[in-house]
Amino acid sequence: MKVLVIGGGAREHALCRSLSLDPDVTALHCAPGNAGIAEVAELHGVDALDGAAVAELAAGLEADLVVVGPEAPLVAGVADAVRARGIPVFGPSAQAAQLEGSKAFAKDVMATAAVPTARSYVCTTPEEIDEALDAFGAPYVVKDDGLAAGKGVVVTEDVEVARAHALACDRVVIEEFLDGPEVSLFAITDGESVVPLQPAQDFKRAYDGDQGPNTGGMGAYSPLPWADPKLVDEVMATVLQPTVDELRRRGTPFSGLLYAGLAITSRGVRVIEFNARFGDPETQVVLARLKTPLGGLLRAAATGELAALPPLRWSDDAAVTVVIASHNYPDTPRTGDAVEGLAEVAEQDAPEAYVLHAGTRRDDSGAVLSAGGRVLSVTATGADLTTARQRAYRAVGRISLDGSQHRTDIAAKVADEAAQAPGA
């Protein structure tokens, strides 16, 4: 199987790493990729948002499967362009990807499918914004209706901050605040069958103790020892399957990765948002635990054969990923700084710990430089979360990037609680 992955972040590096370990994957390509992905896949300088160029590349490579990683190409219709050439693609159509591309569309789907979510208002005028903010009160939850690279949501006690964010958006969704911990649950679907993956939890705030601005995600872990063992079954029955069924009923079947961002509230599970692709950095820890070969799983979804697949196999190990970000992320990150220590991690920490590249490139001398806000995802596995954390942070300590930042508390609280639990 020849596979082409579209994208160039840590999520795509995680996908490429797992695909490279699948014995059925005989050739692996990525466009545009990054410095780390180049070690496991052949890179191609094609614009990920150019559907015609991506389809032409896939046809020229005689790809058996195209995997579209980021949300922007999906909303732009890249998967449609590839499908039009008769090539199996893992990723929803542009219409189905509106589940992420428009929060108002997602709310409409959830309302029709009776999926539990926060009460909300869709606002387009200052008057509607003020009415919605007054109706819900603090803490205020304000979401840009469109794509915003994981940074379009403001949760604040300050009504003026909430109003300013809302006024800066063309169309905005204002909703009630959902209490309780958040969980990310991915599901693979071919538009009919739905196969859930293992849940994960990510850390959105920039700084320790969940302080600072929202980011694209500063780390993640899996499994969730505190979660109800029935959580996945409940979300399958009340969220994932009804949503897939409703989109098929509308004539816009969703095939690819359906990502449910959930709040485990005092009143039960509620959907915070849907995404139409693998989440970053949760993908890094979920795929670290998946033992079923990834290529066959994604191709089954792309070809409508998911129901024939045997149950997924998972490692009992825990996984933790820590994001190393550039100076001044998430505002205007500095790029072009040298990344050092990668060889030391590979020599001293592999295979239990490894580095996935997010925003990197190589200069003419072959040195790895930062090229984005989130630069690396350092991922590690272990028999429990404490061991996985120790391995991840030991590897983080070997890496040097001038002015970089990372959180030191990824999975710390839950690892301590799990270690102190009876029978641990």
Short mmCIF file of C-alpha atoms in Angstrom, two decimals:
data_model
loop_
_atom_site.label_atom_id
_atom_site.label_comp_id
_atom_site.label_asym_id
_atom_site.label_seq_id
_atom_site.Cartn_x
_atom_site.Cartn_y
_atom_site.Cartn_z
CA MET A 1 0.00 0.00 0.00
CA LYS A 2 1.37 3.41 -1.03
CA VAL A 3 0.20 6.14 1.34
CA LEU A 4 0.28 9.93 0.97
CA VAL A 5 -0.20 12.02 4.12
CA ILE A 6 -1.19 15.68 3.78
CA GLY A 7 0.07 18.14 6.40
CA GLY A 8 3.23 19.10 8.20
CA GLY A 9 2.71 19.13 11.97
CA ALA A 10 3.27 16.80 14.91
CA ARG A 11 -0.08 15.11 14.22
CA GLU A 12 1.12 14.22 10.72
CA HIS A 13 4.48 13.07 12.08
CA ALA A 14 2.61 10.79 14.52
CA LEU A 15 0.50 9.46 11.64
CA CYS A 16 3.56 8.92 9.45
CA ARG A 17 5.45 7.22 12.27
CA SER A 18 2.60 4.76 12.87
CA LEU A 19 2.11 4.18 9.14
CA SER A 20 5.84 3.50 8.73
CA LEU A 21 5.51 0.70 11.30
CA ASP A 22 2.65 -0.95 9.36
CA PRO A 23 4.14 -3.86 7.35
CA ASP A 24 1.49 -3.38 4.65
CA VAL A 25 2.68 0.18 3.93
CA THR A 26 5.32 -0.23 1.23
CA ALA A 27 5.83 3.46 0.37
CA LEU A 28 5.12 6.55 2.46
CA HIS A 29 4.91 10.12 1.17
CA CYS A 30 4.00 13.41 2.84
CA ALA A 31 3.19 16.90 1.56
CA PRO A 32 4.60 19.24 2.68
CA GLY A 33 5.91 17.45 5.80
CA ASN A 34 8.67 18.72 8.11
CA ALA A 35 12.24 17.90 9.15
CA GLY A 36 11.18 14.96 11.32
CA ILE A 37 8.70 13.47 8.87
CA ALA A 38 11.49 13.44 6.27
CA GLU A 39 13.13 10.63 8.26
CA VAL A 40 10.21 8.24 7.62
CA ALA A 41 8.54 9.57 4.44
CA GLU A 42 9.45 11.15 1.11
CA LEU A 43 8.47 14.82 1.16
CA HIS A 44 6.75 16.76 -1.64
CA GLY A 45 6.52 20.55 -1.84
CA VAL A 46 2.81 20.72 -2.59
CA ASP A 47 0.41 23.23 -1.02
CA ALA A 48 -1.82 21.23 1.34
CA LEU A 49 -4.75 23.58 0.57
CA ASP A 50 -4.55 23.08 -3.22
CA GLY A 51 -6.94 20.21 -3.90
CA ALA A 52 -6.03 19.91 -7.59
CA ALA A 53 -2.30 19.78 -6.81
CA VAL A 54 -2.79 17.22 -4.04
CA ALA A 55 -4.95 15.04 -6.31
CA GLU A 56 -2.38 15.31 -9.10
CA LEU A 57 0.40 14.30 -6.72
CA ALA A 58 -1.63 11.33 -5.41
CA ALA A 59 -2.36 10.16 -8.96
CA GLY A 60 1.27 10.56 -10.01
CA LEU A 61 2.43 8.52 -7.02
CA GLU A 62 -0.26 5.91 -7.73
CA ALA A 63 -1.25 6.25 -4.08
CA ASP A 64 -3.55 3.59 -2.65
CA LEU A 65 -4.60 5.88 0.20
CA VAL A 66 -4.45 9.61 0.93
CA VAL A 67 -4.69 10.73 4.58
CA VAL A 68 -5.60 14.40 5.08
CA GLY A 69 -4.30 15.54 8.46
CA PRO A 70 -5.28 19.19 9.16
CA GLU A 71 -8.72 20.76 9.20
CA ALA A 72 -8.10 23.60 6.73
CA PRO A 73 -7.51 21.32 3.70
CA LEU A 74 -10.61 19.30 4.61
CA VAL A 75 -12.82 22.39 4.80
CA ALA A 76 -11.23 23.56 1.53
CA GLY A 77 -12.37 20.36 -0.21
CA VAL A 78 -9.03 18.61 -0.69
CA ALA A 79 -10.56 15.22 0.12
CA ASP A 80 -13.25 15.83 -2.53
CA ALA A 81 -10.61 16.57 -5.18
CA VAL A 82 -8.76 13.33 -4.38
CA ARG A 83 -11.98 11.26 -4.36
CA ALA A 84 -12.89 12.71 -7.75
CA ARG A 85 -9.76 11.02 -9.13
CA GLY A 86 -10.95 7.66 -7.81
CA ILE A 87 -8.33 7.47 -5.04
CA PRO A 88 -9.38 6.30 -1.54
CA VAL A 89 -9.00 9.15 0.95
CA PHE A 90 -9.24 9.25 4.73
CA GLY A 91 -10.97 12.51 5.51
CA PRO A 92 -14.48 13.95 5.15
CA SER A 93 -15.88 15.97 2.26
CA ALA A 94 -15.92 19.75 2.52
CA GLN A 95 -19.63 19.63 3.33
CA ALA A 96 -19.22 17.06 6.11
CA ALA A 97 -16.14 18.90 7.43
CA GLN A 98 -18.41 21.85 8.23
CA LEU A 99 -18.95 19.94 11.45
CA GLU A 100 -15.66 21.61 12.41
CA GLY A 101 -15.66 24.46 9.91
CA SER A 102 -18.84 25.98 11.34
CA LYS A 103 -19.78 25.70 15.00
CA ALA A 104 -23.29 26.88 14.12
CA PHE A 105 -23.63 23.96 11.66
CA ALA A 106 -22.39 21.56 14.33
CA LYS A 107 -24.94 22.88 16.82
CA ASP A 108 -27.70 22.35 14.26
CA VAL A 109 -26.61 18.76 13.64
CA MET A 110 -26.46 18.07 17.37
CA ALA A 111 -29.90 19.56 17.95
CA THR A 112 -31.44 17.40 15.23
CA ALA A 113 -29.63 14.25 16.41
CA ALA A 114 -30.45 14.91 20.10
CA VAL A 115 -26.73 14.97 20.98
CA PRO A 116 -26.17 16.47 24.46
CA THR A 117 -24.32 19.80 24.28
CA ALA A 118 -24.24 23.27 25.82
CA ARG A 119 -27.12 25.66 25.24
CA SER A 120 -25.98 28.37 22.84
CA TYR A 121 -26.81 31.36 20.69
CA VAL A 122 -25.45 32.15 17.23
CA CYS A 123 -24.80 35.91 17.03
CA THR A 124 -24.00 38.23 14.13
CA THR A 125 -24.76 41.70 15.61
CA PRO A 126 -23.52 43.59 18.70
CA GLU A 127 -27.06 43.53 20.08
CA GLU A 128 -27.30 39.75 19.80
CA ILE A 129 -23.87 39.40 21.40
CA ASP A 130 -24.88 41.52 24.41
CA GLU A 131 -28.13 39.61 24.85
CA ALA A 132 -26.35 36.25 24.78
CA LEU A 133 -23.65 37.35 27.23
CA ASP A 134 -26.31 38.66 29.59
CA ALA A 135 -28.37 35.48 29.28
CA PHE A 136 -25.55 33.12 30.30
CA GLY A 137 -23.43 35.27 32.62
CA ALA A 138 -19.89 34.45 33.73
CA PRO A 139 -17.83 32.49 32.98
CA TYR A 140 -18.36 33.52 29.37
CA VAL A 141 -17.69 31.05 26.54
CA VAL A 142 -17.24 32.73 23.14
CA LYS A 143 -16.37 30.76 20.00
CA ASP A 144 -15.49 32.00 16.55
CA ASP A 145 -17.88 30.19 14.20
CA GLY A 146 -15.10 29.39 11.72
CA LEU A 147 -11.70 27.70 11.84
CA ALA A 148 -9.20 29.36 14.16
CA ALA A 149 -6.38 26.79 14.54
CA GLY A 150 -7.46 25.82 18.04
CA LYS A 151 -7.32 29.42 19.30
CA GLY A 152 -10.78 30.74 18.42
CA VAL A 153 -12.32 30.13 21.83
CA VAL A 154 -12.27 32.51 24.78
CA VAL A 155 -13.39 31.44 28.25
CA THR A 156 -13.30 34.37 30.66
CA GLU A 157 -14.90 35.95 33.73
CA ASP A 158 -14.43 39.38 32.14
CA VAL A 159 -17.44 40.43 30.07
CA GLU A 160 -15.41 43.06 28.18
CA VAL A 161 -12.84 40.47 27.09
CA ALA A 162 -15.70 38.21 25.98
CA ARG A 163 -17.43 41.04 24.10
CA ALA A 164 -14.20 42.10 22.36
CA HIS A 165 -13.56 38.58 21.11
CA ALA A 166 -17.15 38.23 19.93
CA LEU A 167 -17.07 41.55 18.06
CA ALA A 168 -13.87 40.51 16.28
CA CYS A 169 -15.66 37.51 14.72
CA ASP A 170 -17.96 37.68 11.70
CA ARG A 171 -20.28 35.15 13.30
CA VAL A 172 -19.90 33.87 16.83
CA VAL A 173 -21.37 31.15 19.03
CA ILE A 174 -21.90 32.12 22.67
CA GLU A 175 -22.79 29.27 24.98
CA GLU A 176 -23.22 28.24 28.57
CA PHE A 177 -20.11 27.21 30.49
CA LEU A 178 -19.74 23.46 31.00
CA ASP A 179 -18.26 22.40 34.33
CA GLY A 180 -16.13 19.29 34.82
CA PRO A 181 -13.03 17.77 33.20
CA GLU A 182 -12.60 17.66 29.43
CA VAL A 183 -11.97 14.51 27.39
CA SER A 184 -11.04 14.00 23.75
CA LEU A 185 -12.49 10.94 22.06
CA PHE A 186 -11.62 10.10 18.45
CA ALA A 187 -13.63 7.73 16.29
CA ILE A 188 -12.85 6.25 12.88
CA THR A 189 -15.90 6.09 10.61
CA ASP A 190 -16.72 5.18 7.02
CA GLY A 191 -20.03 7.04 7.17
CA GLU A 192 -21.96 4.13 8.67
CA SER A 193 -19.83 2.07 11.04
CA VAL A 194 -18.07 3.89 13.89
CA VAL A 195 -14.98 2.57 15.69
CA PRO A 196 -13.93 4.55 18.78
CA LEU A 197 -10.30 4.96 19.77
CA GLN A 198 -9.04 5.31 23.35
CA PRO A 199 -9.85 8.59 25.13
CA ALA A 200 -7.18 11.16 25.93
CA GLN A 201 -6.96 14.48 27.75
CA ASP A 202 -5.04 17.50 26.51
CA PHE A 203 -3.88 20.72 28.14
CA LYS A 204 -4.95 23.86 26.27
CA ARG A 205 -3.53 26.64 28.46
CA ALA A 206 0.00 27.84 27.82
CA TYR A 207 1.35 27.68 31.36
CA ASP A 208 1.47 25.37 34.37
CA GLY A 209 -1.66 25.15 36.49
CA ASP A 210 -3.85 25.83 33.46
CA GLN A 211 -2.84 29.49 33.44
CA GLY A 212 -2.29 31.79 30.47
CA PRO A 213 -3.91 31.97 27.04
CA ASN A 214 -5.49 29.12 25.11
CA THR A 215 -3.13 27.38 22.69
CA GLY A 216 -3.38 24.60 20.15
CA GLY A 217 -2.44 22.25 23.02
CA MET A 218 0.67 21.93 25.22
CA GLY A 219 0.53 18.22 26.05
CA ALA A 220 -1.69 15.18 26.49
CA TYR A 221 -1.95 11.77 28.10
CA SER A 222 -3.81 8.47 27.74
CA PRO A 223 -5.43 6.40 29.25
CA LEU A 224 -7.64 8.26 31.74
CA PRO A 225 -7.60 6.24 34.97
CA TRP A 226 -10.26 8.48 36.52
CA ALA A 227 -12.80 8.08 33.71
CA ASP A 228 -15.86 5.84 33.97
CA PRO A 229 -15.11 2.52 32.20
CA LYS A 230 -18.46 2.92 30.41
CA LEU A 231 -17.57 6.37 29.05
CA VAL A 232 -16.65 5.23 25.52
CA ASP A 233 -19.80 3.12 25.17
CA GLU A 234 -21.95 6.01 26.40
CA VAL A 235 -20.37 8.50 23.98
CA MET A 236 -20.73 6.02 21.13
CA ALA A 237 -24.45 5.63 21.83
CA THR A 238 -25.34 9.27 22.57
CA VAL A 239 -22.86 11.28 20.48
CA LEU A 240 -20.78 9.56 17.82
CA GLN A 241 -23.23 7.15 16.16
CA PRO A 242 -26.16 9.62 16.20
CA THR A 243 -23.97 12.32 14.62
CA VAL A 244 -22.71 10.01 11.86
CA ASP A 245 -26.27 8.78 11.23
CA GLU A 246 -27.60 12.35 11.02
CA LEU A 247 -24.95 13.47 8.54
CA ARG A 248 -25.68 10.45 6.36
CA ARG A 249 -29.40 11.24 6.56
CA ARG A 250 -28.67 14.76 5.33
CA GLY A 251 -26.87 13.38 2.30
CA THR A 252 -23.43 14.47 3.51
CA PRO A 253 -21.96 11.25 4.95
CA PHE A 254 -18.95 11.77 7.21
CA SER A 255 -16.03 9.47 6.43
CA GLY A 256 -12.76 9.90 8.29
CA LEU A 257 -11.92 10.92 11.85
CA LEU A 258 -14.71 12.31 14.01
CA TYR A 259 -13.28 13.98 17.10
CA ALA A 260 -15.62 14.73 20.01
CA GLY A 261 -14.38 17.24 22.56
CA LEU A 262 -16.36 16.40 25.68
CA ALA A 263 -17.07 17.86 29.11
CA ILE A 264 -17.86 15.38 31.87
CA THR A 265 -20.28 17.64 33.73
CA SER A 266 -22.33 17.20 36.90
CA ARG A 267 -25.31 16.63 34.57
CA GLY A 268 -23.59 14.06 32.36
CA VAL A 269 -21.49 14.06 29.21
CA ARG A 270 -21.81 17.14 26.98
CA VAL A 271 -20.17 17.87 23.62
CA ILE A 272 -18.02 21.00 23.67
CA GLU A 273 -17.13 20.80 19.99
CA PHE A 274 -16.55 18.47 17.07
CA ASN A 275 -13.43 18.32 14.94
CA ALA A 276 -13.20 16.63 11.55
CA ARG A 277 -9.65 15.29 11.97
CA PHE A 278 -7.20 13.85 14.46
CA GLY A 279 -6.49 16.25 17.33
CA ASP A 280 -3.04 17.54 18.15
CA PRO A 281 -1.46 16.70 20.63
CA GLU A 282 -3.88 13.88 21.59
CA THR A 283 -3.05 11.92 18.42
CA GLN A 284 0.51 11.53 19.65
CA VAL A 285 -0.55 9.59 22.77
CA VAL A 286 -3.46 7.69 21.24
CA LEU A 287 -1.38 6.33 18.35
CA ALA A 288 1.45 5.51 20.76
CA ARG A 289 -0.92 2.98 22.38
CA LEU A 290 -2.58 1.59 19.23
CA LYS A 291 -1.28 -1.88 18.32
CA THR A 292 -3.57 -2.48 15.30
CA PRO A 293 -1.71 -1.49 12.10
CA LEU A 294 -2.82 2.02 11.18
CA GLY A 295 -2.73 1.77 7.38
CA GLY A 296 -5.32 -0.99 7.15
CA LEU A 297 -7.59 0.78 9.64
CA LEU A 298 -7.59 4.08 7.74
CA ARG A 299 -8.00 2.37 4.37
CA ALA A 300 -11.00 0.38 5.67
CA ALA A 301 -12.65 3.67 6.61
CA ALA A 302 -11.80 5.20 3.23
CA THR A 303 -13.26 2.26 1.32
CA GLY A 304 -16.39 1.61 3.41
CA GLU A 305 -15.13 -1.66 4.86
CA LEU A 306 -14.85 -0.75 8.53
CA ALA A 307 -17.50 -3.23 9.66
CA ALA A 308 -15.36 -6.15 8.45
CA LEU A 309 -12.36 -5.11 10.56
CA PRO A 310 -11.57 -7.11 13.74
CA PRO A 311 -11.65 -5.24 17.09
CA LEU A 312 -8.80 -2.82 17.63
CA ARG A 313 -5.86 -3.93 19.76
CA TRP A 314 -4.36 -1.60 22.37
CA SER A 315 -1.27 -1.55 24.55
CA ASP A 316 -1.84 -1.49 28.31
CA ASP A 317 0.94 1.10 28.56
CA ALA A 318 0.30 4.74 29.31
CA ALA A 319 1.52 7.52 27.02
CA VAL A 320 2.39 11.17 27.71
CA THR A 321 3.37 13.89 25.24
CA VAL A 322 4.91 17.27 26.14
CA VAL A 323 4.91 20.12 23.61
CA ILE A 324 7.98 22.33 23.29
CA ALA A 325 6.89 25.71 21.92
CA SER A 326 8.75 28.69 20.50
CA HIS A 327 9.48 31.89 22.38
CA ASN A 328 6.32 34.05 22.69
CA TYR A 329 3.89 31.27 21.62
CA PRO A 330 0.89 31.52 21.18
CA ASP A 331 1.13 35.21 20.25
CA THR A 332 3.79 35.88 17.58
CA PRO A 333 6.25 33.01 17.97
CA ARG A 334 9.89 33.44 17.09
CA THR A 335 11.22 31.06 14.44
CA GLY A 336 14.60 30.18 12.98
CA ASP A 337 16.21 29.04 16.25
CA ALA A 338 18.39 25.92 16.25
CA VAL A 339 16.96 22.74 17.79
CA GLU A 340 19.63 20.64 19.49
CA GLY A 341 19.62 17.38 21.43
CA LEU A 342 17.47 15.31 19.05
CA ALA A 343 20.24 12.77 18.43
CA GLU A 344 20.74 12.35 22.17
CA VAL A 345 17.07 11.48 22.66
CA ALA A 346 17.23 8.96 19.82
CA GLU A 347 20.38 7.38 21.27
CA GLN A 348 19.47 7.35 24.97
CA ASP A 349 15.68 7.29 25.28
CA ALA A 350 14.31 5.34 22.31
CA PRO A 351 12.14 3.40 21.81
CA GLU A 352 10.22 4.33 24.98
CA ALA A 353 10.58 8.06 24.24
CA TYR A 354 10.82 9.81 20.89
CA VAL A 355 10.42 13.24 19.33
CA LEU A 356 7.67 14.16 16.88
CA HIS A 357 8.31 17.34 14.90
CA ALA A 358 5.62 20.01 14.61
CA GLY A 359 7.11 23.27 13.31
CA THR A 360 10.60 22.46 12.04
CA ARG A 361 12.71 22.74 8.91
CA ARG A 362 16.32 22.01 7.93
CA ASP A 363 18.70 24.71 6.77
CA ASP A 364 21.29 24.27 4.02
CA SER A 365 23.73 22.70 6.46
CA GLY A 366 21.18 20.11 7.60
CA ALA A 367 20.59 21.69 11.02
CA VAL A 368 17.03 21.55 12.40
CA LEU A 369 15.46 24.98 12.98
CA SER A 370 12.18 26.05 14.56
CA ALA A 371 9.55 26.99 11.97
CA GLY A 372 6.33 27.45 13.94
CA GLY A 373 4.73 28.08 17.30
CA ARG A 374 4.65 24.50 18.50
CA VAL A 375 8.01 23.03 17.53
CA LEU A 376 8.19 19.49 18.98
CA SER A 377 6.02 16.91 20.74
CA VAL A 378 8.14 14.73 23.01
CA THR A 379 6.22 11.48 23.48
CA ALA A 380 6.91 8.58 25.83
CA THR A 381 5.25 5.36 26.96
CA GLY A 382 5.52 3.41 30.18
CA ALA A 383 3.77 0.85 32.35
CA ASP A 384 1.91 3.71 34.07
CA LEU A 385 1.51 7.46 33.74
CA THR A 386 4.25 8.17 36.29
CA THR A 387 6.80 6.19 34.26
CA ALA A 388 5.64 7.68 30.96
CA ARG A 389 5.91 11.21 32.43
CA GLN A 390 9.40 10.58 33.77
CA ARG A 391 10.57 9.32 30.39
CA ALA A 392 8.96 12.19 28.49
CA TYR A 393 10.46 14.89 30.71
CA ARG A 394 13.88 13.22 30.75
CA ALA A 395 13.84 13.45 26.95
CA VAL A 396 12.58 17.06 27.07
CA GLY A 397 15.58 17.87 29.27
CA ARG A 398 17.99 16.78 26.53
CA ILE A 399 16.55 19.23 23.99
CA SER A 400 17.81 22.77 23.60
CA LEU A 401 15.84 25.52 21.82
CA ASP A 402 16.62 29.13 22.69
CA GLY A 403 13.71 30.88 24.41
CA SER A 404 11.48 27.81 24.24
CA GLN A 405 8.71 27.04 26.70
CA HIS A 406 6.92 23.91 27.86
CA ARG A 407 4.58 22.99 30.67
CA THR A 408 6.08 20.97 33.51
CA ASP A 409 2.79 19.60 34.85
CA ILE A 410 1.41 17.50 31.96
CA ALA A 411 -0.44 14.53 33.53
CA ALA A 412 1.18 15.26 36.92
CA LYS A 413 -2.00 15.43 39.00
CA VAL A 414 -3.62 12.34 37.50
CA ALA A 415 -0.36 10.36 37.71
CA ASP A 416 -0.08 11.17 41.43
CA GLU A 417 -3.71 10.26 42.05
CA ALA A 418 -3.35 6.98 40.14
CA ALA A 419 -0.20 6.09 42.10
CA GLN A 420 -1.99 6.70 45.41
CA ALA A 421 -5.16 4.78 44.46
CA PRO A 422 -5.93 1.56 46.39
CA GLY A 423 -4.29 -1.39 44.68
CA ALA A 424 -1.87 0.77 42.70
#
